[in-house]
Amino acid sequence: MRVFVAADRRIPKILNPSKPVATKPGTPGRILGAVRLGKTFGRRQMFQRPLSVASALLATVACVTAQSFTEQSEPVGDHPVFADFDRDGNSDLLSGNTVRLGDGTGAFPVTSHTFPAGPGADPGEIEPDTPENAIGDFDDDGIIDVVRVHYRELTAFLGNGDGTFTQSETRTNFPAPLFAFFNHWITDATVRDIAEPVDGDLVVCDFDGDSRLDIVVEGTSSEHVLLGDGTGHFGAPTAIGQTGKIAVADLDVDGDVDIAVTSGHVFLNQRAHPAGVSTFGTGTPGCGGVFGATTTGTAFPGNSDFAFVATNAPRDVNIGVCYIATAGSPNGIYVAPLDFTYHVDVFTTAFLVTIPVLPDATNAVFAPLSIPPSAAPLVGATFYGQMKFWLGPNSPCQASLLDLATGPGIAFTVQ
């Protein structure tokens, strides 16, 4: 494969691999973008607004005329994943079974780690499938980890921060429907366990809203979801039915990540709001429609992971803020001069907290709101939150008079 290095080597902020991976969504000074760098980021583009033919042509002409590239030969292999595995500020390459460290020139001269080859193909197959790799911070230490799937085996490797990895666990017990197992059993007498092969697509995301990264992996007859525990290990796989290439997004705008597969099926996440949490109103939606809103868990004293979450937020945001107040307005307070609606009552609240926020590469927004143990006297108190964005001059539409877009309100009671 040929590599083209742009003459202008500035890296877009959200994809800058020199920034550390967030230990939790919304951790100040860190980004979660690296989690999506290899897999999820690219696959979520299918859910964004499509360009018109004219816009696509203009964008193509602009790209060709405004940027130049230098060609160099570099074997990057199939399904390459780029991230800063040794934390030196340069993009490194994960491809197949090897990690190669980048030197900052577009070359990857040093192999820092070689992963075990895995079980390989069953007898009768012409050649083993190429391993599927994805990255994320699975043990919450700020270092990029790797999860790999290769024919019946899903293995997690925890990063050491120097381009090497330590194996965390290997999972092989993926449940298969009886008909799928029976069909495999009569054609292959070397079945190693009662499990269906998992050698397809692999996507990392937080499905249960606990700020810990989870996995969805493609099997031969079903997709499987494994919930991460934040230590580099995962719970038992849950088969959700159907199979195909995977895309994830908040499809029903409820604040939770859903799953779509290319076989023509959508699986809506049925996670309920955490205890004591509810949403109300719609605010003033922007071009993308109504935001999804929820929290990362229940609000209780000592919950340092508590955060507000918005999904499907506008892409072209210049400034974003999350308001926390003691007063809310279910019906909304319409601010006529500015042409947008508040669901946080900024006029009667006893106090008002503001948290700067911006959408990440997947249009998700995290506003961290750590609750210290000393907040015990607040048990039973209810607070209200809402996110507001100034879309700025690059917005494809005008949400309100000043290009302001607001999401639904969130009410949470300290438990």
PDB file of N, CA and C in Angstrom, residues 123-219:
ATOM      1  N   PRO A 123      -9.444 -26.552   9.709  1.00  0.00           N
ATOM      2  CA  PRO A 123      -9.029 -27.360   8.556  1.00  0.00           C
ATOM      3  C   PRO A 123      -9.991 -27.173   7.384  1.00  0.00           C
ATOM      4  N   GLY A 124      -9.445 -27.085   6.217  1.00  0.00           N
ATOM      5  CA  GLY A 124     -10.270 -26.898   5.033  1.00  0.00           C
ATOM      6  C   GLY A 124     -10.303 -25.468   4.551  1.00  0.00           C
ATOM      7  N   GLU A 125      -9.974 -24.501   5.447  1.00  0.00           N
ATOM      8  CA  GLU A 125      -9.905 -23.123   5.011  1.00  0.00           C
ATOM      9  C   GLU A 125      -8.580 -22.882   4.293  1.00  0.00           C
ATOM     10  N   ILE A 126      -8.623 -22.049   3.274  1.00  0.00           N
ATOM     11  CA  ILE A 126      -7.441 -21.819   2.460  1.00  0.00           C
ATOM     12  C   ILE A 126      -6.361 -21.112   3.265  1.00  0.00           C
ATOM     13  N   GLU A 127      -6.740 -20.075   4.048  1.00  0.00           N
ATOM     14  CA  GLU A 127      -5.763 -19.345   4.835  1.00  0.00           C
ATOM     15  C   GLU A 127      -6.470 -18.701   6.021  1.00  0.00           C
ATOM     16  N   PRO A 128      -5.755 -18.437   7.092  1.00  0.00           N
ATOM     17  CA  PRO A 128      -6.385 -17.798   8.243  1.00  0.00           C
ATOM     18  C   PRO A 128      -6.882 -16.402   7.893  1.00  0.00           C
ATOM     19  N   ASP A 129      -7.973 -16.005   8.533  1.00  0.00           N
ATOM     20  CA  ASP A 129      -8.466 -14.651   8.356  1.00  0.00           C
ATOM     21  C   ASP A 129      -7.503 -13.657   8.986  1.00  0.00           C
ATOM     22  N   THR A 130      -7.523 -12.418   8.463  1.00  0.00           N
ATOM     23  CA  THR A 130      -6.720 -11.360   9.057  1.00  0.00           C
ATOM     24  C   THR A 130      -7.348 -10.949  10.378  1.00  0.00           C
ATOM     25  N   PRO A 131      -6.567 -10.847  11.462  1.00  0.00           N
ATOM     26  CA  PRO A 131      -7.143 -10.421  12.739  1.00  0.00           C
ATOM     27  C   PRO A 131      -7.766  -9.036  12.631  1.00  0.00           C
ATOM     28  N   GLU A 132      -8.825  -8.827  13.369  1.00  0.00           N
ATOM     29  CA  GLU A 132      -9.475  -7.523  13.443  1.00  0.00           C
ATOM     30  C   GLU A 132      -9.029  -6.853  14.741  1.00  0.00           C
ATOM     31  N   ASN A 133      -8.557  -5.620  14.657  1.00  0.00           N
ATOM     32  CA  ASN A 133      -8.035  -4.908  15.822  1.00  0.00           C
ATOM     33  C   ASN A 133      -8.854  -3.656  16.087  1.00  0.00           C
ATOM     34  N   ALA A 134      -8.984  -3.319  17.364  1.00  0.00           N
ATOM     35  CA  ALA A 134      -9.591  -2.054  17.765  1.00  0.00           C
ATOM     36  C   ALA A 134      -8.856  -1.563  19.005  1.00  0.00           C
ATOM     37  N   ILE A 135      -8.947  -0.258  19.257  1.00  0.00           N
ATOM     38  CA  ILE A 135      -8.198   0.324  20.365  1.00  0.00           C
ATOM     39  C   ILE A 135      -9.128   1.074  21.303  1.00  0.00           C
ATOM     40  N   GLY A 136      -8.661   1.279  22.527  1.00  0.00           N
ATOM     41  CA  GLY A 136      -9.382   2.032  23.540  1.00  0.00           C
ATOM     42  C   GLY A 136      -8.644   1.918  24.860  1.00  0.00           C
ATOM     43  N   ASP A 137      -9.066   2.687  25.839  1.00  0.00           N
ATOM     44  CA  ASP A 137      -8.477   2.598  27.177  1.00  0.00           C
ATOM     45  C   ASP A 137      -9.391   1.726  28.031  1.00  0.00           C
ATOM     46  N   PHE A 138      -9.120   0.428  28.073  1.00  0.00           N
ATOM     47  CA  PHE A 138     -10.031  -0.518  28.706  1.00  0.00           C
ATOM     48  C   PHE A 138      -9.786  -0.670  30.204  1.00  0.00           C
ATOM     49  N   ASP A 139      -8.641  -0.209  30.718  1.00  0.00           N
ATOM     50  CA  ASP A 139      -8.379  -0.313  32.153  1.00  0.00           C
ATOM     51  C   ASP A 139      -8.253   1.053  32.815  1.00  0.00           C
ATOM     52  N   ASP A 140      -8.658   2.098  32.102  1.00  0.00           N
ATOM     53  CA  ASP A 140      -8.803   3.428  32.694  1.00  0.00           C
ATOM     54  C   ASP A 140      -7.499   3.960  33.274  1.00  0.00           C
ATOM     55  N   ASP A 141      -6.374   3.735  32.576  1.00  0.00           N
ATOM     56  CA  ASP A 141      -5.101   4.247  33.059  1.00  0.00           C
ATOM     57  C   ASP A 141      -4.506   5.309  32.147  1.00  0.00           C
ATOM     58  N   GLY A 142      -5.266   5.718  31.116  1.00  0.00           N
ATOM     59  CA  GLY A 142      -4.790   6.745  30.205  1.00  0.00           C
ATOM     60  C   GLY A 142      -3.864   6.251  29.122  1.00  0.00           C
ATOM     61  N   ILE A 143      -3.644   4.931  29.026  1.00  0.00           N
ATOM     62  CA  ILE A 143      -2.763   4.342  28.022  1.00  0.00           C
ATOM     63  C   ILE A 143      -3.611   3.529  27.042  1.00  0.00           C
ATOM     64  N   ILE A 144      -3.289   3.620  25.757  1.00  0.00           N
ATOM     65  CA  ILE A 144      -4.081   2.944  24.732  1.00  0.00           C
ATOM     66  C   ILE A 144      -3.871   1.434  24.821  1.00  0.00           C
ATOM     67  N   ASP A 145      -4.972   0.705  24.841  1.00  0.00           N
ATOM     68  CA  ASP A 145      -4.977  -0.752  24.858  1.00  0.00           C
ATOM     69  C   ASP A 145      -5.500  -1.270  23.523  1.00  0.00           C
ATOM     70  N   VAL A 146      -5.408  -2.569  23.326  1.00  0.00           N
ATOM     71  CA  VAL A 146      -5.814  -3.194  22.071  1.00  0.00           C
ATOM     72  C   VAL A 146      -6.726  -4.385  22.374  1.00  0.00           C
ATOM     73  N   VAL A 147      -7.788  -4.511  21.600  1.00  0.00           N
ATOM     74  CA  VAL A 147      -8.607  -5.712  21.639  1.00  0.00           C
ATOM     75  C   VAL A 147      -8.615  -6.302  20.238  1.00  0.00           C
ATOM     76  N   ARG A 148      -8.458  -7.635  20.159  1.00  0.00           N
ATOM     77  CA  ARG A 148      -8.315  -8.320  18.878  1.00  0.00           C
ATOM     78  C   ARG A 148      -9.297  -9.480  18.809  1.00  0.00           C
ATOM     79  N   VAL A 149      -9.801  -9.713  17.609  1.00  0.00           N
ATOM     80  CA  VAL A 149     -10.666 -10.869  17.407  1.00  0.00           C
ATOM     81  C   VAL A 149     -10.138 -11.666  16.222  1.00  0.00           C
ATOM     82  N   HIS A 150     -10.031 -12.979  16.430  1.00  0.00           N
ATOM     83  CA  HIS A 150      -9.532 -13.851  15.381  1.00  0.00           C
ATOM     84  C   HIS A 150     -10.089 -15.246  15.592  1.00  0.00           C
ATOM     85  N   TYR A 151     -11.052 -15.600  14.821  1.00  0.00           N
ATOM     86  CA  TYR A 151     -11.679 -16.914  14.765  1.00  0.00           C
ATOM     87  C   TYR A 151     -11.874 -17.567  16.137  1.00  0.00           C
ATOM     88  N   ARG A 152     -13.034 -17.309  16.702  1.00  0.00           N
ATOM     89  CA  ARG A 152     -13.464 -17.836  18.001  1.00  0.00           C
ATOM     90  C   ARG A 152     -12.801 -17.178  19.201  1.00  0.00           C
ATOM     91  N   GLU A 153     -11.758 -16.394  18.998  1.00  0.00           N
ATOM     92  CA  GLU A 153     -11.078 -15.819  20.141  1.00  0.00           C
ATOM     93  C   GLU A 153     -11.110 -14.292  20.107  1.00  0.00           C
ATOM     94  N   LEU A 154     -11.472 -13.709  21.233  1.00  0.00           N
ATOM     95  CA  LEU A 154     -11.375 -12.276  21.419  1.00  0.00           C
ATOM     96  C   LEU A 154     -10.413 -12.048  22.581  1.00  0.00           C
ATOM     97  N   THR A 155      -9.338 -11.317  22.335  1.00  0.00           N
ATOM     98  CA  THR A 155      -8.287 -11.146  23.335  1.00  0.00           C
ATOM     99  C   THR A 155      -8.031  -9.666  23.568  1.00  0.00           C
ATOM    100  N   ALA A 156      -7.905  -9.304  24.842  1.00  0.00           N
ATOM    101  CA  ALA A 156      -7.586  -7.929  25.213  1.00  0.00           C
ATOM    102  C   ALA A 156      -6.128  -7.858  25.663  1.00  0.00           C
ATOM    103  N   PHE A 157      -5.443  -6.826  25.196  1.00  0.00           N
ATOM    104  CA  PHE A 157      -4.051  -6.581  25.570  1.00  0.00           C
ATOM    105  C   PHE A 157      -3.955  -5.164  26.135  1.00  0.00           C
ATOM    106  N   LEU A 158      -3.401  -5.038  27.331  1.00  0.00           N
ATOM    107  CA  LEU A 158      -3.278  -3.740  27.984  1.00  0.00           C
ATOM    108  C   LEU A 158      -1.953  -3.097  27.623  1.00  0.00           C
ATOM    109  N   GLY A 159      -2.012  -1.830  27.226  1.00  0.00           N
ATOM    110  CA  GLY A 159      -0.808  -1.121  26.829  1.00  0.00           C
ATOM    111  C   GLY A 159       0.100  -0.813  28.003  1.00  0.00           C
ATOM    112  N   ASN A 160       1.398  -0.916  27.771  1.00  0.00           N
ATOM    113  CA  ASN A 160       2.388  -0.568  28.786  1.00  0.00           C
ATOM    114  C   ASN A 160       2.912   0.852  28.621  1.00  0.00           C
ATOM    115  N   GLY A 161       2.469   1.528  27.561  1.00  0.00           N
ATOM    116  CA  GLY A 161       2.882   2.907  27.337  1.00  0.00           C
ATOM    117  C   GLY A 161       4.160   3.063  26.557  1.00  0.00           C
ATOM    118  N   ASP A 162       4.784   1.937  26.180  1.00  0.00           N
ATOM    119  CA  ASP A 162       6.033   2.009  25.412  1.00  0.00           C
ATOM    120  C   ASP A 162       5.930   1.268  24.080  1.00  0.00           C
ATOM    121  N   GLY A 163       4.699   0.967  23.663  1.00  0.00           N
ATOM    122  CA  GLY A 163       4.507   0.229  22.418  1.00  0.00           C
ATOM    123  C   GLY A 163       4.439  -1.260  22.609  1.00  0.00           C
ATOM    124  N   THR A 164       4.538  -1.734  23.847  1.00  0.00           N
ATOM    125  CA  THR A 164       4.371  -3.154  24.135  1.00  0.00           C
ATOM    126  C   THR A 164       3.079  -3.359  24.916  1.00  0.00           C
ATOM    127  N   PHE A 165       2.641  -4.621  25.007  1.00  0.00           N
ATOM    128  CA  PHE A 165       1.340  -4.912  25.595  1.00  0.00           C
ATOM    129  C   PHE A 165       1.404  -6.166  26.464  1.00  0.00           C
ATOM    130  N   THR A 166       0.511  -6.223  27.448  1.00  0.00           N
ATOM    131  CA  THR A 166       0.381  -7.381  28.325  1.00  0.00           C
ATOM    132  C   THR A 166      -1.014  -7.970  28.151  1.00  0.00           C
ATOM    133  N   GLN A 167      -1.084  -9.263  27.882  1.00  0.00           N
ATOM    134  CA  GLN A 167      -2.378  -9.897  27.645  1.00  0.00           C
ATOM    135  C   GLN A 167      -3.242  -9.844  28.907  1.00  0.00           C
ATOM    136  N   SER A 168      -4.489  -9.419  28.733  1.00  0.00           N
ATOM    137  CA  SER A 168      -5.411  -9.307  29.860  1.00  0.00           C
ATOM    138  C   SER A 168      -6.289 -10.539  29.985  1.00  0.00           C
ATOM    139  N   GLU A 169      -6.970 -10.900  28.907  1.00  0.00           N
ATOM    140  CA  GLU A 169      -7.811 -12.089  28.928  1.00  0.00           C
ATOM    141  C   GLU A 169      -8.154 -12.495  27.508  1.00  0.00           C
ATOM    142  N   THR A 170      -8.544 -13.758  27.360  1.00  0.00           N
ATOM    143  CA  THR A 170      -9.006 -14.289  26.086  1.00  0.00           C
ATOM    144  C   THR A 170     -10.379 -14.917  26.292  1.00  0.00           C
ATOM    145  N   ARG A 171     -11.305 -14.555  25.428  1.00  0.00           N
ATOM    146  CA  ARG A 171     -12.671 -15.075  25.533  1.00  0.00           C
ATOM    147  C   ARG A 171     -12.980 -15.952  24.323  1.00  0.00           C
ATOM    148  N   THR A 172     -13.528 -17.122  24.573  1.00  0.00           N
ATOM    149  CA  THR A 172     -13.911 -18.019  23.475  1.00  0.00           C
ATOM    150  C   THR A 172     -15.347 -18.496  23.595  1.00  0.00           C
ATOM    151  N   ASN A 173     -16.002 -18.263  24.732  1.00  0.00           N
ATOM    152  CA  ASN A 173     -17.329 -18.837  24.954  1.00  0.00           C
ATOM    153  C   ASN A 173     -18.430 -17.915  24.438  1.00  0.00           C
ATOM    154  N   PHE A 174     -18.478 -17.790  23.120  1.00  0.00           N
ATOM    155  CA  PHE A 174     -19.529 -16.998  22.507  1.00  0.00           C
ATOM    156  C   PHE A 174     -20.711 -17.891  22.197  1.00  0.00           C
ATOM    157  N   PRO A 175     -21.887 -17.599  22.755  1.00  0.00           N
ATOM    158  CA  PRO A 175     -23.042 -18.476  22.520  1.00  0.00           C
ATOM    159  C   PRO A 175     -23.476 -18.438  21.073  1.00  0.00           C
ATOM    160  N   ALA A 176     -23.861 -19.569  20.562  1.00  0.00           N
ATOM    161  CA  ALA A 176     -24.352 -19.650  19.188  1.00  0.00           C
ATOM    162  C   ALA A 176     -25.729 -20.298  19.200  1.00  0.00           C
ATOM    163  N   PRO A 177     -26.658 -19.837  18.351  1.00  0.00           N
ATOM    164  CA  PRO A 177     -27.927 -20.523  18.222  1.00  0.00           C
ATOM    165  C   PRO A 177     -27.709 -21.992  17.857  1.00  0.00           C
ATOM    166  N   LEU A 178     -28.615 -22.844  18.285  1.00  0.00           N
ATOM    167  CA  LEU A 178     -28.445 -24.285  18.105  1.00  0.00           C
ATOM    168  C   LEU A 178     -28.244 -24.659  16.644  1.00  0.00           C
ATOM    169  N   PHE A 179     -29.020 -24.022  15.761  1.00  0.00           N
ATOM    170  CA  PHE A 179     -28.904 -24.396  14.351  1.00  0.00           C
ATOM    171  C   PHE A 179     -27.529 -24.044  13.809  1.00  0.00           C
ATOM    172  N   ALA A 180     -26.951 -22.920  14.285  1.00  0.00           N
ATOM    173  CA  ALA A 180     -25.625 -22.528  13.797  1.00  0.00           C
ATOM    174  C   ALA A 180     -24.568 -23.507  14.298  1.00  0.00           C
ATOM    175  N   PHE A 181     -24.682 -23.911  15.556  1.00  0.00           N
ATOM    176  CA  PHE A 181     -23.716 -24.858  16.106  1.00  0.00           C
ATOM    177  C   PHE A 181     -23.846 -26.214  15.411  1.00  0.00           C
ATOM    178  N   PHE A 182     -25.078 -26.655  15.203  1.00  0.00           N
ATOM    179  CA  PHE A 182     -25.287 -27.958  14.589  1.00  0.00           C
ATOM    180  C   PHE A 182     -24.724 -27.971  13.174  1.00  0.00           C
ATOM    181  N   ASN A 183     -24.958 -26.894  12.432  1.00  0.00           N
ATOM    182  CA  ASN A 183     -24.444 -26.815  11.072  1.00  0.00           C
ATOM    183  C   ASN A 183     -22.918 -26.873  11.064  1.00  0.00           C
ATOM    184  N   HIS A 184     -22.297 -26.196  12.035  1.00  0.00           N
ATOM    185  CA  HIS A 184     -20.834 -26.210  12.087  1.00  0.00           C
ATOM    186  C   HIS A 184     -20.325 -27.577  12.537  1.00  0.00           C
ATOM    187  N   TRP A 185     -21.051 -28.194  13.447  1.00  0.00           N
ATOM    188  CA  TRP A 185     -20.618 -29.480  13.995  1.00  0.00           C
ATOM    189  C   TRP A 185     -20.584 -30.568  12.921  1.00  0.00           C
ATOM    190  N   ILE A 186     -21.562 -30.593  12.033  1.00  0.00           N
ATOM    191  CA  ILE A 186     -21.608 -31.673  11.051  1.00  0.00           C
ATOM    192  C   ILE A 186     -20.600 -31.457   9.925  1.00  0.00           C
ATOM    193  N   THR A 187     -20.024 -30.263   9.808  1.00  0.00           N
ATOM    194  CA  THR A 187     -19.049 -30.023   8.753  1.00  0.00           C
ATOM    195  C   THR A 187     -17.619 -29.954   9.269  1.00  0.00           C
ATOM    196  N   ASP A 188     -17.438 -29.913  10.590  1.00  0.00           N
ATOM    197  CA  ASP A 188     -16.098 -29.766  11.140  1.00  0.00           C
ATOM    198  C   ASP A 188     -16.022 -30.541  12.450  1.00  0.00           C
ATOM    199  N   ALA A 189     -15.263 -31.606  12.481  1.00  0.00           N
ATOM    200  CA  ALA A 189     -15.176 -32.454  13.666  1.00  0.00           C
ATOM    201  C   ALA A 189     -14.165 -31.942  14.671  1.00  0.00           C
ATOM    202  N   THR A 190     -13.533 -30.799  14.400  1.00  0.00           N
ATOM    203  CA  THR A 190     -12.499 -30.303  15.303  1.00  0.00           C
ATOM    204  C   THR A 190     -12.971 -29.089  16.092  1.00  0.00           C
ATOM    205  N   VAL A 191     -14.283 -28.966  16.290  1.00  0.00           N
ATOM    206  CA  VAL A 191     -14.797 -27.836  17.053  1.00  0.00           C
ATOM    207  C   VAL A 191     -14.191 -27.856  18.457  1.00  0.00           C
ATOM    208  N   ARG A 192     -13.611 -26.720  18.865  1.00  0.00           N
ATOM    209  CA  ARG A 192     -12.894 -26.684  20.128  1.00  0.00           C
ATOM    210  C   ARG A 192     -13.819 -26.457  21.321  1.00  0.00           C
ATOM    211  N   ASP A 193     -14.913 -25.782  21.127  1.00  0.00           N
ATOM    212  CA  ASP A 193     -15.881 -25.593  22.199  1.00  0.00           C
ATOM    213  C   ASP A 193     -17.226 -25.265  21.564  1.00  0.00           C
ATOM    214  N   ILE A 194     -18.265 -25.211  22.401  1.00  0.00           N
ATOM    215  CA  ILE A 194     -19.594 -24.909  21.884  1.00  0.00           C
ATOM    216  C   ILE A 194     -19.677 -23.400  21.718  1.00  0.00           C
ATOM    217  N   ALA A 195     -19.160 -22.941  20.641  1.00  0.00           N
ATOM    218  CA  ALA A 195     -19.103 -21.507  20.387  1.00  0.00           C
ATOM    219  C   ALA A 195     -19.087 -21.272  18.898  1.00  0.00           C
ATOM    220  N   GLU A 196     -19.659 -20.131  18.495  1.00  0.00           N
ATOM    221  CA  GLU A 196     -19.620 -19.815  17.076  1.00  0.00           C
ATOM    222  C   GLU A 196     -18.375 -18.993  16.772  1.00  0.00           C
ATOM    223  N   PRO A 197     -17.856 -19.083  15.560  1.00  0.00           N
ATOM    224  CA  PRO A 197     -16.684 -18.294  15.205  1.00  0.00           C
ATOM    225  C   PRO A 197     -16.985 -16.801  15.281  1.00  0.00           C
ATOM    226  N   VAL A 198     -16.059 -16.030  15.817  1.00  0.00           N
ATOM    227  CA  VAL A 198     -16.158 -14.574  15.830  1.00  0.00           C
ATOM    228  C   VAL A 198     -14.907 -14.028  15.152  1.00  0.00           C
ATOM    229  N   ASP A 199     -15.013 -13.766  13.869  1.00  0.00           N
ATOM    230  CA  ASP A 199     -13.846 -13.291  13.132  1.00  0.00           C
ATOM    231  C   ASP A 199     -14.205 -12.124  12.231  1.00  0.00           C
ATOM    232  N   GLY A 200     -15.260 -11.391  12.608  1.00  0.00           N
ATOM    233  CA  GLY A 200     -15.707 -10.298  11.759  1.00  0.00           C
ATOM    234  C   GLY A 200     -15.438  -8.941  12.373  1.00  0.00           C
ATOM    235  N   ASP A 201     -16.379  -8.038  12.199  1.00  0.00           N
ATOM    236  CA  ASP A 201     -16.223  -6.643  12.589  1.00  0.00           C
ATOM    237  C   ASP A 201     -16.128  -6.510  14.104  1.00  0.00           C
ATOM    238  N   LEU A 202     -15.485  -5.443  14.558  1.00  0.00           N
ATOM    239  CA  LEU A 202     -15.254  -5.214  15.981  1.00  0.00           C
ATOM    240  C   LEU A 202     -15.318  -3.712  16.241  1.00  0.00           C
ATOM    241  N   VAL A 203     -16.186  -3.290  17.145  1.00  0.00           N
ATOM    242  CA  VAL A 203     -16.370  -1.870  17.433  1.00  0.00           C
ATOM    243  C   VAL A 203     -16.349  -1.658  18.942  1.00  0.00           C
ATOM    244  N   VAL A 204     -15.702  -0.597  19.367  1.00  0.00           N
ATOM    245  CA  VAL A 204     -15.588  -0.247  20.783  1.00  0.00           C
ATOM    246  C   VAL A 204     -16.503   0.936  21.077  1.00  0.00           C
ATOM    247  N   CYS A 205     -17.265   0.847  22.158  1.00  0.00           N
ATOM    248  CA  CYS A 205     -18.174   1.924  22.527  1.00  0.00           C
ATOM    249  C   CYS A 205     -18.643   1.695  23.961  1.00  0.00           C
ATOM    250  N   ASP A 206     -19.300   2.683  24.568  1.00  0.00           N
ATOM    251  CA  ASP A 206     -19.886   2.539  25.903  1.00  0.00           C
ATOM    252  C   ASP A 206     -21.388   2.354  25.745  1.00  0.00           C
ATOM    253  N   PHE A 207     -21.845   1.120  25.869  1.00  0.00           N
ATOM    254  CA  PHE A 207     -23.258   0.836  25.650  1.00  0.00           C
ATOM    255  C   PHE A 207     -24.107   0.982  26.909  1.00  0.00           C
ATOM    256  N   ASP A 208     -23.531   0.758  28.083  1.00  0.00           N
ATOM    257  CA  ASP A 208     -24.334   0.779  29.306  1.00  0.00           C
ATOM    258  C   ASP A 208     -24.165   2.062  30.108  1.00  0.00           C
ATOM    259  N   GLY A 209     -23.454   3.044  29.566  1.00  0.00           N
ATOM    260  CA  GLY A 209     -23.407   4.354  30.184  1.00  0.00           C
ATOM    261  C   GLY A 209     -22.677   4.423  31.507  1.00  0.00           C
ATOM    262  N   ASP A 210     -21.683   3.549  31.715  1.00  0.00           N
ATOM    263  CA  ASP A 210     -20.945   3.566  32.982  1.00  0.00           C
ATOM    264  C   ASP A 210     -19.550   4.159  32.832  1.00  0.00           C
ATOM    265  N   SER A 211     -19.268   4.797  31.700  1.00  0.00           N
ATOM    266  CA  SER A 211     -17.971   5.422  31.404  1.00  0.00           C
ATOM    267  C   SER A 211     -16.870   4.403  31.169  1.00  0.00           C
ATOM    268  N   ARG A 212     -17.217   3.126  31.028  1.00  0.00           N
ATOM    269  CA  ARG A 212     -16.231   2.087  30.734  1.00  0.00           C
ATOM    270  C   ARG A 212     -16.508   1.546  29.340  1.00  0.00           C
ATOM    271  N   LEU A 213     -15.449   1.295  28.593  1.00  0.00           N
ATOM    272  CA  LEU A 213     -15.609   0.904  27.199  1.00  0.00           C
ATOM    273  C   LEU A 213     -16.067  -0.546  27.083  1.00  0.00           C
ATOM    274  N   ASP A 214     -17.022  -0.751  26.190  1.00  0.00           N
ATOM    275  CA  ASP A 214     -17.569  -2.068  25.897  1.00  0.00           C
ATOM    276  C   ASP A 214     -17.218  -2.445  24.464  1.00  0.00           C
ATOM    277  N   ILE A 215     -17.621  -3.654  24.056  1.00  0.00           N
ATOM    278  CA  ILE A 215     -17.275  -4.177  22.735  1.00  0.00           C
ATOM    279  C   ILE A 215     -18.513  -4.786  22.099  1.00  0.00           C
ATOM    280  N   VAL A 216     -18.671  -4.599  20.806  1.00  0.00           N
ATOM    281  CA  VAL A 216     -19.611  -5.390  20.019  1.00  0.00           C
ATOM    282  C   VAL A 216     -18.810  -6.030  18.897  1.00  0.00           C
ATOM    283  N   VAL A 217     -18.982  -7.343  18.718  1.00  0.00           N
ATOM    284  CA  VAL A 217     -18.186  -8.100  17.767  1.00  0.00           C
ATOM    285  C   VAL A 217     -19.112  -8.923  16.886  1.00  0.00           C
ATOM    286  N   GLU A 218     -18.722  -9.064  15.640  1.00  0.00           N
ATOM    287  CA  GLU A 218     -19.527  -9.799  14.662  1.00  0.00           C
ATOM    288  C   GLU A 218     -19.191 -11.285  14.708  1.00  0.00           C
ATOM    289  N   GLY A 219     -20.214 -12.116  14.837  1.00  0.00           N
ATOM    290  CA  GLY A 219     -20.051 -13.559  14.730  1.00  0.00           C
ATOM    291  C   GLY A 219     -20.648 -14.062  13.430  1.00  0.00           C
TER     292      GLY A 219
END
